[in-house]
Amino acid sequence: MTASVPQLVALLDGSLVDVETPLLRADDLGVVRGDGVFDVASCRAGHVIDLPAHLDRLATSARILSLPEPDRAGYERAVAALVAAWDWDAHPEATVRLVETRGPEFGGDATCWAMMQPVSDAVLREREGVRVVVLDRGHEAEETSELPWLLPGAKSLSYGINMAAKRWAKANGADDAIFVTPSGRLLEGPTSALVVDLDGELVTPKQDGILPSTTLRALMDAATEAGLSVRFDELPREVLSQVRGAWLLSSGRIVAPILSVDGVDLPRSPLHGQVARMLRVPGAE
Ligand code: PLP
């Protein structure tokens, strides 16, 4: 991001703060330990998509990390201030990031803010398709769900590994990654959920030890209305050579069809248009 990218920051009292104004102390545990939680919702033309689901997940993440319960009304105030101040004509698609850190190391309140940023052209291009590599996450899914200190299901600020996986993908000729367990079960992307088209049925990995995606939830709800189903199942890595297509789902990018896996081309699912419409991808409706 360059300095010319418009970004807005709001505090939980609803006041706007210039993005260049420092908000954190140097000893804030969110910075020095990645100790905190966040969530990201998409916003289109003045409307925040599924804000209650993101506030619910922020609260769940905070509970998992034993952080103070996020001030829901405060985040709603901050988001309302950002929505009111954003230039929707110039940037019709944006994301809003909600952050709560544990605060200063030797005591003090949690540090909380919300930030709005435009969806970048790079992210918009991902809607045309992404090449992925499959990367070993190093432990089994069930193990993670039984080890609370690994924070399964929390969106914590410790995203260093997730970002490293994306860098690894980019350094190796791809755009993104899919994590797999050592025994070969597909999980999720570093910042996305995985859905595959298996003989015309939409299937997504069981939620053991992975983040519940709000975009996936929206797809499930819309699919049910459209008479399609999205089911959870164990997906072995080899399934990727049998699918009719596959997608990465996440709030900002919404849905990105997977073009190739480890350099091997994947077909585009005949359901792609329908999936994009169900997720209200701009231009697909
Ligand atoms: N899984 C992980 C690890 C993520 O970080 C994200 C979002 O960033 C997702 C899945 C997708 O979640 P959502 O659809 O709520 O954006």
PDB file of N, CA and C in Angstrom, residues 130 132 177-179 186-189 191-207 210-221 223 228-233 235-236 239-240 242-250 253-259 261 266-269 271-272 274-276 278-279:
ATOM      1  N   VAL A 130      -6.923 -18.051  -9.328  1.00  0.00           N
ATOM      2  CA  VAL A 130      -5.647 -18.096  -8.594  1.00  0.00           C
ATOM      3  C   VAL A 130      -4.986 -19.465  -8.790  1.00  0.00           C
ATOM      4  N   VAL A 132      -2.620 -22.181  -7.033  1.00  0.00           N
ATOM      5  CA  VAL A 132      -2.289 -22.487  -5.634  1.00  0.00           C
ATOM      6  C   VAL A 132      -1.251 -23.600  -5.541  1.00  0.00           C
ATOM      7  N   ALA A 177      -2.067 -20.440  -1.330  1.00  0.00           N
ATOM      8  CA  ALA A 177      -1.774 -21.796  -0.856  1.00  0.00           C
ATOM      9  C   ALA A 177      -3.027 -22.437  -0.281  1.00  0.00           C
ATOM     10  N   ILE A 178      -2.981 -23.755  -0.191  1.00  0.00           N
ATOM     11  CA  ILE A 178      -3.983 -24.512   0.573  1.00  0.00           C
ATOM     12  C   ILE A 178      -3.201 -25.350   1.569  1.00  0.00           C
ATOM     13  N   PHE A 179      -3.580 -25.276   2.838  1.00  0.00           N
ATOM     14  CA  PHE A 179      -2.925 -26.108   3.849  1.00  0.00           C
ATOM     15  C   PHE A 179      -3.502 -27.514   3.828  1.00  0.00           C
ATOM     16  N   LEU A 186      -7.149 -31.982   3.237  1.00  0.00           N
ATOM     17  CA  LEU A 186      -7.177 -30.562   2.884  1.00  0.00           C
ATOM     18  C   LEU A 186      -7.861 -29.769   3.997  1.00  0.00           C
ATOM     19  N   LEU A 187      -7.362 -28.526   4.225  1.00  0.00           N
ATOM     20  CA  LEU A 187      -7.893 -27.730   5.328  1.00  0.00           C
ATOM     21  C   LEU A 187      -8.507 -26.421   4.826  1.00  0.00           C
ATOM     22  N   GLU A 188      -7.684 -25.434   4.559  1.00  0.00           N
ATOM     23  CA  GLU A 188      -8.131 -24.088   4.176  1.00  0.00           C
ATOM     24  C   GLU A 188      -6.928 -23.360   3.597  1.00  0.00           C
ATOM     25  N   GLY A 189      -7.150 -22.173   3.040  1.00  0.00           N
ATOM     26  CA  GLY A 189      -6.035 -21.336   2.626  1.00  0.00           C
ATOM     27  C   GLY A 189      -5.536 -20.540   3.825  1.00  0.00           C
ATOM     28  N   THR A 191      -5.667 -17.448   4.179  1.00  0.00           N
ATOM     29  CA  THR A 191      -6.667 -16.407   4.473  1.00  0.00           C
ATOM     30  C   THR A 191      -7.983 -16.723   3.765  1.00  0.00           C
ATOM     31  N   SER A 192      -8.303 -17.998   3.613  1.00  0.00           N
ATOM     32  CA  SER A 192      -9.506 -18.328   2.841  1.00  0.00           C
ATOM     33  C   SER A 192     -10.015 -19.719   3.184  1.00  0.00           C
ATOM     34  N   ALA A 193     -11.275 -19.942   2.840  1.00  0.00           N
ATOM     35  CA  ALA A 193     -11.871 -21.282   2.942  1.00  0.00           C
ATOM     36  C   ALA A 193     -11.800 -21.934   1.562  1.00  0.00           C
ATOM     37  N   LEU A 194     -11.830 -23.255   1.550  1.00  0.00           N
ATOM     38  CA  LEU A 194     -11.780 -24.021   0.301  1.00  0.00           C
ATOM     39  C   LEU A 194     -13.129 -24.680   0.054  1.00  0.00           C
ATOM     40  N   VAL A 195     -13.614 -24.573  -1.175  1.00  0.00           N
ATOM     41  CA  VAL A 195     -14.829 -25.298  -1.582  1.00  0.00           C
ATOM     42  C   VAL A 195     -14.516 -25.983  -2.907  1.00  0.00           C
ATOM     43  N   VAL A 196     -14.947 -27.231  -3.053  1.00  0.00           N
ATOM     44  CA  VAL A 196     -14.725 -27.927  -4.328  1.00  0.00           C
ATOM     45  C   VAL A 196     -16.073 -28.350  -4.906  1.00  0.00           C
ATOM     46  N   ASP A 197     -16.082 -28.495  -6.214  1.00  0.00           N
ATOM     47  CA  ASP A 197     -17.253 -29.027  -6.929  1.00  0.00           C
ATOM     48  C   ASP A 197     -16.950 -30.485  -7.238  1.00  0.00           C
ATOM     49  N   LEU A 198     -17.617 -31.352  -6.474  1.00  0.00           N
ATOM     50  CA  LEU A 198     -17.388 -32.792  -6.619  1.00  0.00           C
ATOM     51  C   LEU A 198     -18.638 -33.373  -7.281  1.00  0.00           C
ATOM     52  N   ASP A 199     -18.536 -33.630  -8.564  1.00  0.00           N
ATOM     53  CA  ASP A 199     -19.687 -34.182  -9.308  1.00  0.00           C
ATOM     54  C   ASP A 199     -20.934 -33.325  -9.149  1.00  0.00           C
ATOM     55  N   GLY A 200     -20.765 -32.015  -9.123  1.00  0.00           N
ATOM     56  CA  GLY A 200     -21.927 -31.128  -9.054  1.00  0.00           C
ATOM     57  C   GLY A 200     -22.381 -30.819  -7.644  1.00  0.00           C
ATOM     58  N   GLU A 201     -21.679 -31.388  -6.659  1.00  0.00           N
ATOM     59  CA  GLU A 201     -22.019 -31.097  -5.263  1.00  0.00           C
ATOM     60  C   GLU A 201     -20.910 -30.218  -4.686  1.00  0.00           C
ATOM     61  N   LEU A 202     -21.299 -29.211  -3.918  1.00  0.00           N
ATOM     62  CA  LEU A 202     -20.288 -28.341  -3.307  1.00  0.00           C
ATOM     63  C   LEU A 202     -19.867 -28.948  -1.972  1.00  0.00           C
ATOM     64  N   VAL A 203     -18.572 -29.143  -1.810  1.00  0.00           N
ATOM     65  CA  VAL A 203     -18.055 -29.795  -0.603  1.00  0.00           C
ATOM     66  C   VAL A 203     -16.918 -28.954  -0.050  1.00  0.00           C
ATOM     67  N   THR A 204     -16.848 -28.863   1.277  1.00  0.00           N
ATOM     68  CA  THR A 204     -15.817 -28.060   1.932  1.00  0.00           C
ATOM     69  C   THR A 204     -15.239 -28.878   3.091  1.00  0.00           C
ATOM     70  N   PRO A 205     -13.948 -28.680   3.404  1.00  0.00           N
ATOM     71  CA  PRO A 205     -13.353 -29.493   4.464  1.00  0.00           C
ATOM     72  C   PRO A 205     -14.082 -29.343   5.801  1.00  0.00           C
ATOM     73  N   LYS A 206     -14.133 -30.442   6.555  1.00  0.00           N
ATOM     74  CA  LYS A 206     -14.696 -30.386   7.913  1.00  0.00           C
ATOM     75  C   LYS A 206     -14.007 -29.281   8.688  1.00  0.00           C
ATOM     76  N   GLN A 207     -14.723 -28.664   9.614  1.00  0.00           N
ATOM     77  CA  GLN A 207     -14.225 -27.448  10.275  1.00  0.00           C
ATOM     78  C   GLN A 207     -13.255 -27.725  11.428  1.00  0.00           C
ATOM     79  N   ILE A 210     -10.022 -25.381  11.928  1.00  0.00           N
ATOM     80  CA  ILE A 210      -9.868 -24.298  10.955  1.00  0.00           C
ATOM     81  C   ILE A 210     -10.871 -23.184  11.261  1.00  0.00           C
ATOM     82  N   LEU A 211     -10.643 -22.052  10.609  1.00  0.00           N
ATOM     83  CA  LEU A 211     -11.477 -20.881  10.925  1.00  0.00           C
ATOM     84  C   LEU A 211     -12.833 -20.995  10.226  1.00  0.00           C
ATOM     85  N   PRO A 212     -13.937 -20.826  10.972  1.00  0.00           N
ATOM     86  CA  PRO A 212     -15.243 -20.824  10.297  1.00  0.00           C
ATOM     87  C   PRO A 212     -15.358 -19.560   9.429  1.00  0.00           C
ATOM     88  N   SER A 213     -15.514 -19.756   8.138  1.00  0.00           N
ATOM     89  CA  SER A 213     -15.535 -18.629   7.195  1.00  0.00           C
ATOM     90  C   SER A 213     -16.941 -18.050   7.090  1.00  0.00           C
ATOM     91  N   THR A 214     -17.046 -16.738   7.170  1.00  0.00           N
ATOM     92  CA  THR A 214     -18.362 -16.102   7.022  1.00  0.00           C
ATOM     93  C   THR A 214     -18.824 -16.155   5.561  1.00  0.00           C
ATOM     94  N   THR A 215     -17.873 -16.141   4.630  1.00  0.00           N
ATOM     95  CA  THR A 215     -18.246 -16.216   3.201  1.00  0.00           C
ATOM     96  C   THR A 215     -18.809 -17.605   2.896  1.00  0.00           C
ATOM     97  N   LEU A 216     -18.173 -18.614   3.494  1.00  0.00           N
ATOM     98  CA  LEU A 216     -18.678 -19.985   3.326  1.00  0.00           C
ATOM     99  C   LEU A 216     -20.098 -20.089   3.900  1.00  0.00           C
ATOM    100  N   ARG A 217     -20.298 -19.493   5.066  1.00  0.00           N
ATOM    101  CA  ARG A 217     -21.633 -19.522   5.696  1.00  0.00           C
ATOM    102  C   ARG A 217     -22.654 -18.859   4.764  1.00  0.00           C
ATOM    103  N   ALA A 218     -22.259 -17.718   4.169  1.00  0.00           N
ATOM    104  CA  ALA A 218     -23.180 -17.016   3.255  1.00  0.00           C
ATOM    105  C   ALA A 218     -23.491 -17.895   2.051  1.00  0.00           C
ATOM    106  N   LEU A 219     -22.474 -18.613   1.554  1.00  0.00           N
ATOM    107  CA  LEU A 219     -22.696 -19.500   0.404  1.00  0.00           C
ATOM    108  C   LEU A 219     -23.645 -20.634   0.794  1.00  0.00           C
ATOM    109  N   MET A 220     -23.441 -21.162   1.992  1.00  0.00           N
ATOM    110  CA  MET A 220     -24.312 -22.259   2.437  1.00  0.00           C
ATOM    111  C   MET A 220     -25.761 -21.788   2.526  1.00  0.00           C
ATOM    112  N   ASP A 221     -25.960 -20.599   3.083  1.00  0.00           N
ATOM    113  CA  ASP A 221     -27.323 -20.080   3.219  1.00  0.00           C
ATOM    114  C   ASP A 221     -27.957 -19.854   1.843  1.00  0.00           C
ATOM    115  N   ALA A 223     -27.061 -21.183  -1.004  1.00  0.00           N
ATOM    116  CA  ALA A 223     -27.186 -22.441  -1.745  1.00  0.00           C
ATOM    117  C   ALA A 223     -28.457 -23.165  -1.311  1.00  0.00           C
ATOM    118  N   LEU A 228     -29.403 -25.942  -3.735  1.00  0.00           N
ATOM    119  CA  LEU A 228     -28.113 -26.652  -3.787  1.00  0.00           C
ATOM    120  C   LEU A 228     -27.668 -26.887  -2.352  1.00  0.00           C
ATOM    121  N   SER A 229     -26.754 -27.817  -2.158  1.00  0.00           N
ATOM    122  CA  SER A 229     -26.251 -27.929  -0.786  1.00  0.00           C
ATOM    123  C   SER A 229     -24.739 -27.791  -0.784  1.00  0.00           C
ATOM    124  N   VAL A 230     -24.209 -27.328   0.346  1.00  0.00           N
ATOM    125  CA  VAL A 230     -22.762 -27.318   0.541  1.00  0.00           C
ATOM    126  C   VAL A 230     -22.532 -28.207   1.753  1.00  0.00           C
ATOM    127  N   ARG A 231     -21.790 -29.286   1.584  1.00  0.00           N
ATOM    128  CA  ARG A 231     -21.626 -30.166   2.745  1.00  0.00           C
ATOM    129  C   ARG A 231     -20.161 -30.224   3.190  1.00  0.00           C
ATOM    130  N   PHE A 232     -20.000 -30.486   4.498  1.00  0.00           N
ATOM    131  CA  PHE A 232     -18.664 -30.669   5.071  1.00  0.00           C
ATOM    132  C   PHE A 232     -18.261 -32.126   4.905  1.00  0.00           C
ATOM    133  N   ASP A 233     -17.008 -32.342   4.579  1.00  0.00           N
ATOM    134  CA  ASP A 233     -16.525 -33.722   4.499  1.00  0.00           C
ATOM    135  C   ASP A 233     -15.006 -33.711   4.626  1.00  0.00           C
ATOM    136  N   LEU A 235     -11.672 -34.169   2.999  1.00  0.00           N
ATOM    137  CA  LEU A 235     -11.254 -34.099   1.597  1.00  0.00           C
ATOM    138  C   LEU A 235      -9.781 -34.466   1.501  1.00  0.00           C
ATOM    139  N   PRO A 236      -9.471 -35.643   0.981  1.00  0.00           N
ATOM    140  CA  PRO A 236      -8.063 -35.981   0.799  1.00  0.00           C
ATOM    141  C   PRO A 236      -7.459 -35.123  -0.312  1.00  0.00           C
ATOM    142  N   VAL A 239      -8.255 -35.497  -4.010  1.00  0.00           N
ATOM    143  CA  VAL A 239      -9.549 -35.122  -4.571  1.00  0.00           C
ATOM    144  C   VAL A 239      -9.381 -33.968  -5.574  1.00  0.00           C
ATOM    145  N   LEU A 240      -8.319 -33.186  -5.398  1.00  0.00           N
ATOM    146  CA  LEU A 240      -8.129 -32.026  -6.275  1.00  0.00           C
ATOM    147  C   LEU A 240      -7.880 -32.433  -7.724  1.00  0.00           C
ATOM    148  N   GLN A 242      -9.677 -34.755  -9.042  1.00  0.00           N
ATOM    149  CA  GLN A 242     -10.949 -35.334  -9.513  1.00  0.00           C
ATOM    150  C   GLN A 242     -12.082 -34.314  -9.571  1.00  0.00           C
ATOM    151  N   VAL A 243     -11.846 -33.108  -9.046  1.00  0.00           N
ATOM    152  CA  VAL A 243     -12.967 -32.154  -8.933  1.00  0.00           C
ATOM    153  C   VAL A 243     -13.310 -31.530 -10.286  1.00  0.00           C
ATOM    154  N   ARG A 244     -14.561 -31.001 -10.377  1.00  0.00           N
ATOM    155  CA  ARG A 244     -14.955 -30.266 -11.594  1.00  0.00           C
ATOM    156  C   ARG A 244     -14.512 -28.805 -11.514  1.00  0.00           C
ATOM    157  N   GLY A 245     -14.016 -28.428 -10.315  1.00  0.00           N
ATOM    158  CA  GLY A 245     -13.565 -27.060 -10.097  1.00  0.00           C
ATOM    159  C   GLY A 245     -13.415 -26.847  -8.603  1.00  0.00           C
ATOM    160  N   ALA A 246     -12.778 -25.742  -8.223  1.00  0.00           N
ATOM    161  CA  ALA A 246     -12.609 -25.453  -6.796  1.00  0.00           C
ATOM    162  C   ALA A 246     -12.421 -23.955  -6.632  1.00  0.00           C
ATOM    163  N   TRP A 247     -12.681 -23.468  -5.431  1.00  0.00           N
ATOM    164  CA  TRP A 247     -12.605 -22.032  -5.156  1.00  0.00           C
ATOM    165  C   TRP A 247     -11.968 -21.770  -3.793  1.00  0.00           C
ATOM    166  N   LEU A 248     -11.363 -20.589  -3.673  1.00  0.00           N
ATOM    167  CA  LEU A 248     -11.000 -20.039  -2.371  1.00  0.00           C
ATOM    168  C   LEU A 248     -12.016 -18.941  -2.063  1.00  0.00           C
ATOM    169  N   LEU A 249     -12.514 -18.936  -0.840  1.00  0.00           N
ATOM    170  CA  LEU A 249     -13.528 -17.956  -0.429  1.00  0.00           C
ATOM    171  C   LEU A 249     -12.991 -17.109   0.720  1.00  0.00           C
ATOM    172  N   SER A 250     -13.180 -15.803   0.638  1.00  0.00           N
ATOM    173  CA  SER A 250     -12.872 -14.949   1.794  1.00  0.00           C
ATOM    174  C   SER A 250     -13.553 -13.609   1.598  1.00  0.00           C
ATOM    175  N   ARG A 253     -11.991 -10.809  -1.189  1.00  0.00           N
ATOM    176  CA  ARG A 253     -11.954 -11.301  -2.581  1.00  0.00           C
ATOM    177  C   ARG A 253     -13.256 -12.011  -2.947  1.00  0.00           C
ATOM    178  N   ILE A 254     -14.004 -12.401  -1.978  1.00  0.00           N
ATOM    179  CA  ILE A 254     -15.289 -13.115  -2.091  1.00  0.00           C
ATOM    180  C   ILE A 254     -15.049 -14.538  -2.620  1.00  0.00           C
ATOM    181  N   VAL A 255     -14.803 -14.670  -3.937  1.00  0.00           N
ATOM    182  CA  VAL A 255     -14.593 -16.025  -4.447  1.00  0.00           C
ATOM    183  C   VAL A 255     -13.561 -15.997  -5.577  1.00  0.00           C
ATOM    184  N   ALA A 256     -12.576 -16.876  -5.462  1.00  0.00           N
ATOM    185  CA  ALA A 256     -11.528 -16.963  -6.480  1.00  0.00           C
ATOM    186  C   ALA A 256     -11.477 -18.398  -6.989  1.00  0.00           C
ATOM    187  N   PRO A 257     -11.811 -18.599  -8.283  1.00  0.00           N
ATOM    188  CA  PRO A 257     -11.702 -19.959  -8.819  1.00  0.00           C
ATOM    189  C   PRO A 257     -10.237 -20.387  -8.861  1.00  0.00           C
ATOM    190  N   ILE A 258      -9.972 -21.633  -8.509  1.00  0.00           N
ATOM    191  CA  ILE A 258      -8.590 -22.129  -8.530  1.00  0.00           C
ATOM    192  C   ILE A 258      -8.269 -22.583  -9.956  1.00  0.00           C
ATOM    193  N   LEU A 259      -7.218 -21.976 -10.509  1.00  0.00           N
ATOM    194  CA  LEU A 259      -6.840 -22.273 -11.899  1.00  0.00           C
ATOM    195  C   LEU A 259      -5.923 -23.485 -11.985  1.00  0.00           C
ATOM    196  N   VAL A 261      -3.307 -26.350  -9.395  1.00  0.00           N
ATOM    197  CA  VAL A 261      -2.819 -26.820  -8.098  1.00  0.00           C
ATOM    198  C   VAL A 261      -1.450 -27.443  -8.322  1.00  0.00           C
ATOM    199  N   LEU A 266      -6.595 -26.875 -13.315  1.00  0.00           N
ATOM    200  CA  LEU A 266      -7.878 -27.347 -12.787  1.00  0.00           C
ATOM    201  C   LEU A 266      -8.967 -26.781 -13.702  1.00  0.00           C
ATOM    202  N   PRO A 267     -10.021 -27.540 -13.978  1.00  0.00           N
ATOM    203  CA  PRO A 267     -11.097 -26.958 -14.796  1.00  0.00           C
ATOM    204  C   PRO A 267     -11.857 -25.895 -14.009  1.00  0.00           C
ATOM    205  N   ARG A 268     -12.583 -25.071 -14.750  1.00  0.00           N
ATOM    206  CA  ARG A 268     -13.471 -24.099 -14.083  1.00  0.00           C
ATOM    207  C   ARG A 268     -14.836 -24.769 -13.926  1.00  0.00           C
ATOM    208  N   SER A 269     -15.318 -24.798 -12.724  1.00  0.00           N
ATOM    209  CA  SER A 269     -16.577 -25.504 -12.457  1.00  0.00           C
ATOM    210  C   SER A 269     -17.719 -24.897 -13.255  1.00  0.00           C
ATOM    211  N   LEU A 271     -20.456 -24.627 -12.197  1.00  0.00           N
ATOM    212  CA  LEU A 271     -21.262 -23.909 -11.199  1.00  0.00           C
ATOM    213  C   LEU A 271     -20.674 -22.539 -10.852  1.00  0.00           C
ATOM    214  N   HIS A 272     -19.556 -22.168 -11.518  1.00  0.00           N
ATOM    215  CA  HIS A 272     -18.881 -20.930 -11.082  1.00  0.00           C
ATOM    216  C   HIS A 272     -19.801 -19.700 -11.105  1.00  0.00           C
ATOM    217  N   GLN A 274     -22.990 -19.483 -10.963  1.00  0.00           N
ATOM    218  CA  GLN A 274     -24.020 -19.560  -9.927  1.00  0.00           C
ATOM    219  C   GLN A 274     -23.431 -19.246  -8.549  1.00  0.00           C
ATOM    220  N   VAL A 275     -22.235 -19.774  -8.287  1.00  0.00           N
ATOM    221  CA  VAL A 275     -21.579 -19.507  -6.994  1.00  0.00           C
ATOM    222  C   VAL A 275     -21.310 -18.005  -6.860  1.00  0.00           C
ATOM    223  N   ALA A 276     -20.795 -17.407  -7.934  1.00  0.00           N
ATOM    224  CA  ALA A 276     -20.495 -15.964  -7.888  1.00  0.00           C
ATOM    225  C   ALA A 276     -21.765 -15.153  -7.662  1.00  0.00           C
ATOM    226  N   MET A 278     -24.537 -16.279  -6.199  1.00  0.00           N
ATOM    227  CA  MET A 278     -25.036 -16.533  -4.839  1.00  0.00           C
ATOM    228  C   MET A 278     -24.266 -15.680  -3.827  1.00  0.00           C
ATOM    229  N   LEU A 279     -22.982 -15.433  -4.127  1.00  0.00           N
ATOM    230  CA  LEU A 279     -22.162 -14.637  -3.200  1.00  0.00           C
ATOM    231  C   LEU A 279     -22.208 -13.147  -3.553  1.00  0.00           C
TER     232      LEU A 279
END
